[in-house]
Amino acid sequence: QVQLKESGPGLVQPSQTLSLTCTVSGFSLTSNSVHWVRQPPGKGLEWVGAIWSGGSTDYNSALKSRLSISRDTSKSQVFLKMNSLQTEDTAIYFCTQITTGYWGQGVMVTVSS
Amino acid sequence: DVVLTQTPVSLSVTLGDQASISCRSSQSLEYSDGYTYLEWYLQKPGQSPQLLIYEVSNRFSGVPDRFIGSGSGTDFTLKISRVEPEDLGVYYCFQATHDPYTFGAGTKLELK
């Protein structure tokens, strides 16, 4: 069955780079897109970006200058890298297929010194 | 970017009541293929969001028929007839018509 699982550091220092991995199973990255969505504590959902089945990417306008999404299809993994982190980037980060209803459980990332 | 405005921000209901949530878009969500990619999600505390409705009015697998999505263009509504305890949480509309994709700010459904 379809599964997505996020992993990464729980704590990142301000101005550093965040690296997250989404490991998927039950589907092929060359046939399906994977999206990242984040949620600051106590706040709403924010679409971060996506990598499409063909490998192209789209990003949230406000984050695009700091964001990169890539993948390794042989390992069924999608990567999110965001640089110049600030405290407002503290959030739960989810990976998801979005419109098919499949979501990971999310990973909490705290930006703090 | 498309802005989705959800009203109300919060909604207090009695179990068994009907609830209605509005989602208004800053531009039409009809795509060039004729489909409208407006979805509704419910997020319960401590959980990932769950898809309820896709393409305005199609219920996702396993979603009870008391959830009804409607609308077109820029105005959309989610109605929940006969609210049950498991329906409580925060509802989000989401558009996947225009890049970048965007969520509404959410509507919290709680008990009166």
PDB file of C-alpha atoms in Angstrom:
ATOM      1  CA  GLN A   1       0.000   0.000   0.000  1.00  0.00           C
ATOM      2  CA  VAL A   2       1.001   3.624  -0.475  1.00  0.00           C
ATOM      3  CA  GLN A   3       3.133   5.046   2.338  1.00  0.00           C
ATOM      4  CA  LEU A   4       5.138   8.216   2.797  1.00  0.00           C
ATOM      5  CA  LYS A   5       7.501   8.824   5.699  1.00  0.00           C
ATOM      6  CA  GLU A   6       9.374  12.021   6.511  1.00  0.00           C
ATOM      7  CA  SER A   7      12.731  12.086   8.277  1.00  0.00           C
ATOM      8  CA  GLY A   8      15.197  14.754   9.257  1.00  0.00           C
ATOM      9  CA  PRO A   9      16.708  16.683  12.151  1.00  0.00           C
ATOM     10  CA  GLY A  10      14.324  17.908  14.817  1.00  0.00           C
ATOM     11  CA  LEU A  11      16.406  20.999  15.572  1.00  0.00           C
ATOM     12  CA  VAL A  12      18.154  23.366  13.196  1.00  0.00           C
ATOM     13  CA  GLN A  13      20.059  26.522  14.057  1.00  0.00           C
ATOM     14  CA  PRO A  14      18.983  29.864  12.592  1.00  0.00           C
ATOM     15  CA  SER A  15      20.601  30.722   9.248  1.00  0.00           C
ATOM     16  CA  GLN A  16      21.430  27.048   8.656  1.00  0.00           C
ATOM     17  CA  THR A  17      20.039  24.707   5.986  1.00  0.00           C
ATOM     18  CA  LEU A  18      17.196  22.255   6.570  1.00  0.00           C
ATOM     19  CA  SER A  19      17.399  18.882   4.843  1.00  0.00           C
ATOM     20  CA  LEU A  20      14.402  16.561   4.929  1.00  0.00           C
ATOM     21  CA  THR A  21      13.802  13.216   3.244  1.00  0.00           C
ATOM     22  CA  CYS A  22      10.488  11.666   2.250  1.00  0.00           C
ATOM     23  CA  THR A  23      10.773   7.908   1.687  1.00  0.00           C
ATOM     24  CA  VAL A  24       7.858   6.465  -0.256  1.00  0.00           C
ATOM     25  CA  SER A  25       6.579   2.980  -0.965  1.00  0.00           C
ATOM     26  CA  GLY A  26       3.709   1.477  -2.899  1.00  0.00           C
ATOM     27  CA  PHE A  27       4.095   3.784  -5.896  1.00  0.00           C
ATOM     28  CA  SER A  28       6.676   5.068  -8.343  1.00  0.00           C
ATOM     29  CA  LEU A  29       8.057   8.604  -8.255  1.00  0.00           C
ATOM     30  CA  THR A  30       8.182   8.535 -12.057  1.00  0.00           C
ATOM     31  CA  SER A  31       4.421   8.105 -12.176  1.00  0.00           C
ATOM     32  CA  ASN A  32       3.262  10.296  -9.272  1.00  0.00           C
ATOM     33  CA  SER A  33       4.043  13.712  -7.843  1.00  0.00           C
ATOM     34  CA  VAL A  34       5.100  14.324  -4.242  1.00  0.00           C
ATOM     35  CA  HIS A  35       4.347  17.565  -2.433  1.00  0.00           C
ATOM     36  CA  TRP A  36       5.607  19.162   0.764  1.00  0.00           C
ATOM     37  CA  VAL A  37       3.187  20.963   3.100  1.00  0.00           C
ATOM     38  CA  ARG A  38       4.106  22.605   6.400  1.00  0.00           C
ATOM     39  CA  GLN A  39       2.204  23.735   9.477  1.00  0.00           C
ATOM     40  CA  PRO A  40       3.642  26.096  12.104  1.00  0.00           C
ATOM     41  CA  PRO A  41       2.537  25.272  15.666  1.00  0.00           C
ATOM     42  CA  GLY A  42      -1.100  26.234  16.171  1.00  0.00           C
ATOM     43  CA  LYS A  43      -1.427  27.622  12.632  1.00  0.00           C
ATOM     44  CA  GLY A  44      -2.795  26.560   9.254  1.00  0.00           C
ATOM     45  CA  LEU A  45      -1.438  24.513   6.380  1.00  0.00           C
ATOM     46  CA  GLU A  46       0.980  25.994   3.845  1.00  0.00           C
ATOM     47  CA  TRP A  47       1.829  24.355   0.525  1.00  0.00           C
ATOM     48  CA  VAL A  48       5.615  24.403   0.197  1.00  0.00           C
ATOM     49  CA  GLY A  49       6.296  22.839  -3.174  1.00  0.00           C
ATOM     50  CA  ALA A  50       6.195  19.755  -5.362  1.00  0.00           C
ATOM     51  CA  ILE A  51       8.236  17.529  -7.619  1.00  0.00           C
ATOM     52  CA  TRP A  52       6.263  16.145 -10.518  1.00  0.00           C
ATOM     53  CA  SER A  53       6.479  12.702 -12.090  1.00  0.00           C
ATOM     54  CA  GLY A  54       8.693  14.033 -14.875  1.00  0.00           C
ATOM     55  CA  GLY A  55      11.114  15.582 -12.365  1.00  0.00           C
ATOM     56  CA  SER A  56      10.156  19.247 -12.737  1.00  0.00           C
ATOM     57  CA  THR A  57       9.417  21.290  -9.631  1.00  0.00           C
ATOM     58  CA  ASP A  58       7.125  24.083  -8.427  1.00  0.00           C
ATOM     59  CA  TYR A  59       7.571  26.143  -5.305  1.00  0.00           C
ATOM     60  CA  ASN A  60       5.659  28.434  -2.958  1.00  0.00           C
ATOM     61  CA  SER A  61       6.322  31.977  -4.166  1.00  0.00           C
ATOM     62  CA  ALA A  62       7.415  33.214  -0.751  1.00  0.00           C
ATOM     63  CA  LEU A  63       9.901  30.357  -0.260  1.00  0.00           C
ATOM     64  CA  LYS A  64      11.201  29.811  -3.764  1.00  0.00           C
ATOM     65  CA  SER A  65      14.486  31.714  -3.323  1.00  0.00           C
ATOM     66  CA  ARG A  66      15.463  29.446  -0.388  1.00  0.00           C
ATOM     67  CA  LEU A  67      13.970  26.141  -1.463  1.00  0.00           C
ATOM     68  CA  SER A  68      15.005  23.136  -3.495  1.00  0.00           C
ATOM     69  CA  ILE A  69      13.130  19.858  -3.991  1.00  0.00           C
ATOM     70  CA  SER A  70      14.820  16.895  -5.669  1.00  0.00           C
ATOM     71  CA  ARG A  71      14.537  13.117  -5.766  1.00  0.00           C
ATOM     72  CA  ASP A  72      16.362   9.817  -6.120  1.00  0.00           C
ATOM     73  CA  THR A  73      13.995   7.508  -7.967  1.00  0.00           C
ATOM     74  CA  SER A  74      16.201   4.449  -7.376  1.00  0.00           C
ATOM     75  CA  LYS A  75      15.803   4.903  -3.624  1.00  0.00           C
ATOM     76  CA  SER A  76      12.165   6.122  -3.782  1.00  0.00           C
ATOM     77  CA  GLN A  77      13.151   9.258  -1.914  1.00  0.00           C
ATOM     78  CA  VAL A  78      12.257  12.929  -2.272  1.00  0.00           C
ATOM     79  CA  PHE A  79      14.417  15.611  -0.678  1.00  0.00           C
ATOM     80  CA  LEU A  80      13.596  19.087   0.581  1.00  0.00           C
ATOM     81  CA  LYS A  81      16.377  21.589   1.198  1.00  0.00           C
ATOM     82  CA  MET A  82      15.655  25.035   2.567  1.00  0.00           C
ATOM     83  CA  ASN A  83      18.441  27.477   3.403  1.00  0.00           C
ATOM     84  CA  SER A  84      18.704  30.581   5.603  1.00  0.00           C
ATOM     85  CA  LEU A  85      16.268  29.180   8.135  1.00  0.00           C
ATOM     86  CA  GLN A  86      14.504  31.537  10.527  1.00  0.00           C
ATOM     87  CA  THR A  87      12.377  30.879  13.606  1.00  0.00           C
ATOM     88  CA  GLU A  88       9.237  31.309  11.493  1.00  0.00           C
ATOM     89  CA  ASP A  89      10.232  28.165   9.579  1.00  0.00           C
ATOM     90  CA  THR A  90       9.518  26.153  12.729  1.00  0.00           C
ATOM     91  CA  ALA A  91       6.736  23.777  11.680  1.00  0.00           C
ATOM     92  CA  ILE A  92       5.587  20.245  11.106  1.00  0.00           C
ATOM     93  CA  TYR A  93       6.659  19.296   7.576  1.00  0.00           C
ATOM     94  CA  PHE A  94       4.484  16.763   5.739  1.00  0.00           C
ATOM     95  CA  CYS A  95       5.119  14.980   2.482  1.00  0.00           C
ATOM     96  CA  THR A  96       2.023  13.957   0.574  1.00  0.00           C
ATOM     97  CA  GLN A  97       0.629  12.868  -2.748  1.00  0.00           C
ATOM     98  CA  ILE A  98      -1.997  15.589  -2.046  1.00  0.00           C
ATOM     99  CA  THR A  99      -4.932  14.783  -4.337  1.00  0.00           C
ATOM    100  CA  THR A 100      -4.859  11.013  -3.768  1.00  0.00           C
ATOM    101  CA  GLY A 101      -5.315  11.356  -0.017  1.00  0.00           C
ATOM    102  CA  TYR A 102      -1.985   9.878   1.051  1.00  0.00           C
ATOM    103  CA  TRP A 103       0.038  11.817   3.625  1.00  0.00           C
ATOM    104  CA  GLY A 104       3.010  11.083   5.822  1.00  0.00           C
ATOM    105  CA  GLN A 105       2.740  11.539   9.577  1.00  0.00           C
ATOM    106  CA  GLY A 106       4.881  14.685   9.451  1.00  0.00           C
ATOM    107  CA  VAL A 107       8.177  15.642  11.074  1.00  0.00           C
ATOM    108  CA  MET A 108       8.535  18.502  13.557  1.00  0.00           C
ATOM    109  CA  VAL A 109      11.350  20.927  12.776  1.00  0.00           C
ATOM    110  CA  THR A 110      12.334  23.567  15.323  1.00  0.00           C
ATOM    111  CA  VAL A 111      14.583  26.453  14.340  1.00  0.00           C
ATOM    112  CA  SER A 112      16.383  27.631  17.437  1.00  0.00           C
ATOM    113  CA  SER A 113      19.851  28.332  18.747  1.00  0.00           C
TER     114      SER A 113
ATOM    115  CA  ASP B   1      -0.959  33.740  -6.159  1.00  0.00           C
ATOM    116  CA  VAL B   2      -4.541  32.541  -5.612  1.00  0.00           C
ATOM    117  CA  VAL B   3      -5.962  33.569  -2.239  1.00  0.00           C
ATOM    118  CA  LEU B   4      -8.642  31.351  -0.720  1.00  0.00           C
ATOM    119  CA  THR B   5     -10.813  33.092   1.869  1.00  0.00           C
ATOM    120  CA  GLN B   6     -12.645  30.756   4.225  1.00  0.00           C
ATOM    121  CA  THR B   7     -15.584  31.826   6.367  1.00  0.00           C
ATOM    122  CA  PRO B   8     -16.354  31.546   9.173  1.00  0.00           C
ATOM    123  CA  VAL B   9     -13.064  31.244  11.043  1.00  0.00           C
ATOM    124  CA  SER B  10     -14.810  29.103  13.643  1.00  0.00           C
ATOM    125  CA  LEU B  11     -18.193  27.436  13.843  1.00  0.00           C
ATOM    126  CA  SER B  12     -19.898  26.189  17.019  1.00  0.00           C
ATOM    127  CA  VAL B  13     -22.513  23.519  16.445  1.00  0.00           C
ATOM    128  CA  THR B  14     -24.702  21.087  18.339  1.00  0.00           C
ATOM    129  CA  LEU B  15     -24.374  17.435  17.375  1.00  0.00           C
ATOM    130  CA  GLY B  16     -26.936  16.644  14.717  1.00  0.00           C
ATOM    131  CA  ASP B  17     -26.944  20.209  13.330  1.00  0.00           C
ATOM    132  CA  GLN B  18     -25.971  21.174   9.797  1.00  0.00           C
ATOM    133  CA  ALA B  19     -22.710  23.111   9.296  1.00  0.00           C
ATOM    134  CA  SER B  20     -21.721  25.160   6.271  1.00  0.00           C
ATOM    135  CA  ILE B  21     -18.273  26.508   5.360  1.00  0.00           C
ATOM    136  CA  SER B  22     -17.551  28.920   2.528  1.00  0.00           C
ATOM    137  CA  CYS B  23     -14.371  29.166   0.460  1.00  0.00           C
ATOM    138  CA  ARG B  24     -13.983  32.073  -1.947  1.00  0.00           C
ATOM    139  CA  SER B  25     -11.140  32.259  -4.442  1.00  0.00           C
ATOM    140  CA  SER B  26      -9.426  35.388  -5.761  1.00  0.00           C
ATOM    141  CA  GLN B  27      -9.694  33.950  -9.273  1.00  0.00           C
ATOM    142  CA  SER B  28     -11.648  31.263 -11.061  1.00  0.00           C
ATOM    143  CA  LEU B  29     -10.526  27.730 -10.231  1.00  0.00           C
ATOM    144  CA  GLU B  30     -11.746  26.208 -13.486  1.00  0.00           C
ATOM    145  CA  TYR B  31      -8.757  24.751 -15.293  1.00  0.00           C
ATOM    146  CA  SER B  32      -8.320  24.756 -19.059  1.00  0.00           C
ATOM    147  CA  ASP B  33      -9.317  21.056 -19.145  1.00  0.00           C
ATOM    148  CA  GLY B  34     -12.744  21.948 -17.777  1.00  0.00           C
ATOM    149  CA  TYR B  35     -12.141  20.522 -14.321  1.00  0.00           C
ATOM    150  CA  THR B  36     -12.112  22.569 -11.130  1.00  0.00           C
ATOM    151  CA  TYR B  37      -9.411  21.434  -8.709  1.00  0.00           C
ATOM    152  CA  LEU B  38     -10.889  22.553  -5.411  1.00  0.00           C
ATOM    153  CA  GLU B  39     -10.549  20.156  -2.483  1.00  0.00           C
ATOM    154  CA  TRP B  40     -11.611  20.037   1.136  1.00  0.00           C
ATOM    155  CA  TYR B  41      -9.552  18.571   3.974  1.00  0.00           C
ATOM    156  CA  LEU B  42     -10.280  17.877   7.638  1.00  0.00           C
ATOM    157  CA  GLN B  43      -7.472  17.930  10.159  1.00  0.00           C
ATOM    158  CA  LYS B  44      -8.071  16.499  13.617  1.00  0.00           C
ATOM    159  CA  PRO B  45      -5.713  17.383  16.504  1.00  0.00           C
ATOM    160  CA  GLY B  46      -2.361  15.619  16.231  1.00  0.00           C
ATOM    161  CA  GLN B  47      -3.199  14.051  12.864  1.00  0.00           C
ATOM    162  CA  SER B  48      -2.297  14.588   9.227  1.00  0.00           C
ATOM    163  CA  PRO B  49      -4.998  16.222   7.105  1.00  0.00           C
ATOM    164  CA  GLN B  50      -7.488  13.838   5.525  1.00  0.00           C
ATOM    165  CA  LEU B  51      -9.003  14.379   2.091  1.00  0.00           C
ATOM    166  CA  LEU B  52     -12.792  14.701   2.128  1.00  0.00           C
ATOM    167  CA  ILE B  53     -13.792  16.170  -1.236  1.00  0.00           C
ATOM    168  CA  TYR B  54     -11.948  16.557  -4.555  1.00  0.00           C
ATOM    169  CA  GLU B  55     -12.907  18.410  -7.745  1.00  0.00           C
ATOM    170  CA  VAL B  56     -15.501  20.474  -5.835  1.00  0.00           C
ATOM    171  CA  SER B  57     -18.067  17.775  -5.154  1.00  0.00           C
ATOM    172  CA  ASN B  58     -16.574  14.257  -5.320  1.00  0.00           C
ATOM    173  CA  ARG B  59     -16.364  12.463  -2.007  1.00  0.00           C
ATOM    174  CA  PHE B  60     -13.064  10.659  -1.396  1.00  0.00           C
ATOM    175  CA  SER B  61     -13.165   6.931  -0.645  1.00  0.00           C
ATOM    176  CA  GLY B  62     -14.875   6.188   2.669  1.00  0.00           C
ATOM    177  CA  VAL B  63     -16.181   9.727   3.268  1.00  0.00           C
ATOM    178  CA  PRO B  64     -19.795   9.661   4.512  1.00  0.00           C
ATOM    179  CA  ASP B  65     -22.508  11.141   2.318  1.00  0.00           C
ATOM    180  CA  ARG B  66     -23.315  13.765   4.961  1.00  0.00           C
ATOM    181  CA  PHE B  67     -20.353  15.708   3.494  1.00  0.00           C
ATOM    182  CA  ILE B  68     -21.488  17.658   0.429  1.00  0.00           C
ATOM    183  CA  GLY B  69     -19.269  19.924  -1.643  1.00  0.00           C
ATOM    184  CA  SER B  70     -20.649  22.381  -4.157  1.00  0.00           C
ATOM    185  CA  GLY B  71     -19.813  25.525  -6.081  1.00  0.00           C
ATOM    186  CA  SER B  72     -18.122  26.752  -9.217  1.00  0.00           C
ATOM    187  CA  GLY B  73     -15.782  29.455 -10.474  1.00  0.00           C
ATOM    188  CA  THR B  74     -14.775  31.357  -7.360  1.00  0.00           C
ATOM    189  CA  ASP B  75     -17.403  30.363  -4.771  1.00  0.00           C
ATOM    190  CA  PHE B  76     -17.443  27.016  -3.025  1.00  0.00           C
ATOM    191  CA  THR B  77     -19.236  25.511  -0.049  1.00  0.00           C
ATOM    192  CA  LEU B  78     -18.815  22.471   2.148  1.00  0.00           C
ATOM    193  CA  LYS B  79     -21.953  21.381   3.966  1.00  0.00           C
ATOM    194  CA  ILE B  80     -22.017  18.795   6.719  1.00  0.00           C
ATOM    195  CA  SER B  81     -25.484  17.568   7.509  1.00  0.00           C
ATOM    196  CA  ARG B  82     -26.073  16.029  10.942  1.00  0.00           C
ATOM    197  CA  VAL B  83     -22.672  16.809  12.512  1.00  0.00           C
ATOM    198  CA  GLU B  84     -21.205  13.861  14.431  1.00  0.00           C
ATOM    199  CA  PRO B  85     -18.404  13.913  17.069  1.00  0.00           C
ATOM    200  CA  GLU B  86     -15.811  12.596  14.587  1.00  0.00           C
ATOM    201  CA  ASP B  87     -16.450  15.608  12.320  1.00  0.00           C
ATOM    202  CA  LEU B  88     -14.888  18.067  14.776  1.00  0.00           C
ATOM    203  CA  GLY B  89     -11.575  19.628  13.801  1.00  0.00           C
ATOM    204  CA  VAL B  90     -10.244  22.191  11.333  1.00  0.00           C
ATOM    205  CA  TYR B  91     -11.458  22.244   7.726  1.00  0.00           C
ATOM    206  CA  TYR B  92      -9.299  23.598   4.897  1.00  0.00           C
ATOM    207  CA  CYS B  93     -10.090  24.279   1.287  1.00  0.00           C
ATOM    208  CA  PHE B  94      -7.227  23.825  -1.168  1.00  0.00           C
ATOM    209  CA  GLN B  95      -6.788  24.723  -4.828  1.00  0.00           C
ATOM    210  CA  ALA B  96      -4.667  22.744  -7.256  1.00  0.00           C
ATOM    211  CA  THR B  97      -5.663  24.646 -10.399  1.00  0.00           C
ATOM    212  CA  HIS B  98      -3.081  27.423 -10.383  1.00  0.00           C
ATOM    213  CA  ASP B  99       0.613  27.254  -9.499  1.00  0.00           C
ATOM    214  CA  PRO B 100       1.549  27.781  -6.766  1.00  0.00           C
ATOM    215  CA  TYR B 101      -1.111  25.719  -5.021  1.00  0.00           C
ATOM    216  CA  THR B 102      -2.689  27.310  -1.931  1.00  0.00           C
ATOM    217  CA  PHE B 103      -4.751  26.495   1.153  1.00  0.00           C
ATOM    218  CA  GLY B 104      -7.453  28.520   2.846  1.00  0.00           C
ATOM    219  CA  ALA B 105      -6.739  29.638   6.410  1.00  0.00           C
ATOM    220  CA  GLY B 106      -9.028  27.032   7.935  1.00  0.00           C
ATOM    221  CA  THR B 107     -12.374  26.830   9.736  1.00  0.00           C
ATOM    222  CA  LYS B 108     -12.519  25.271  13.189  1.00  0.00           C
ATOM    223  CA  LEU B 109     -15.643  23.206  13.797  1.00  0.00           C
ATOM    224  CA  GLU B 110     -16.336  22.795  17.493  1.00  0.00           C
ATOM    225  CA  LEU B 111     -19.159  21.903  19.840  1.00  0.00           C
ATOM    226  CA  LYS B 112     -21.411  24.602  21.189  1.00  0.00           C
TER     227      LYS B 112
END
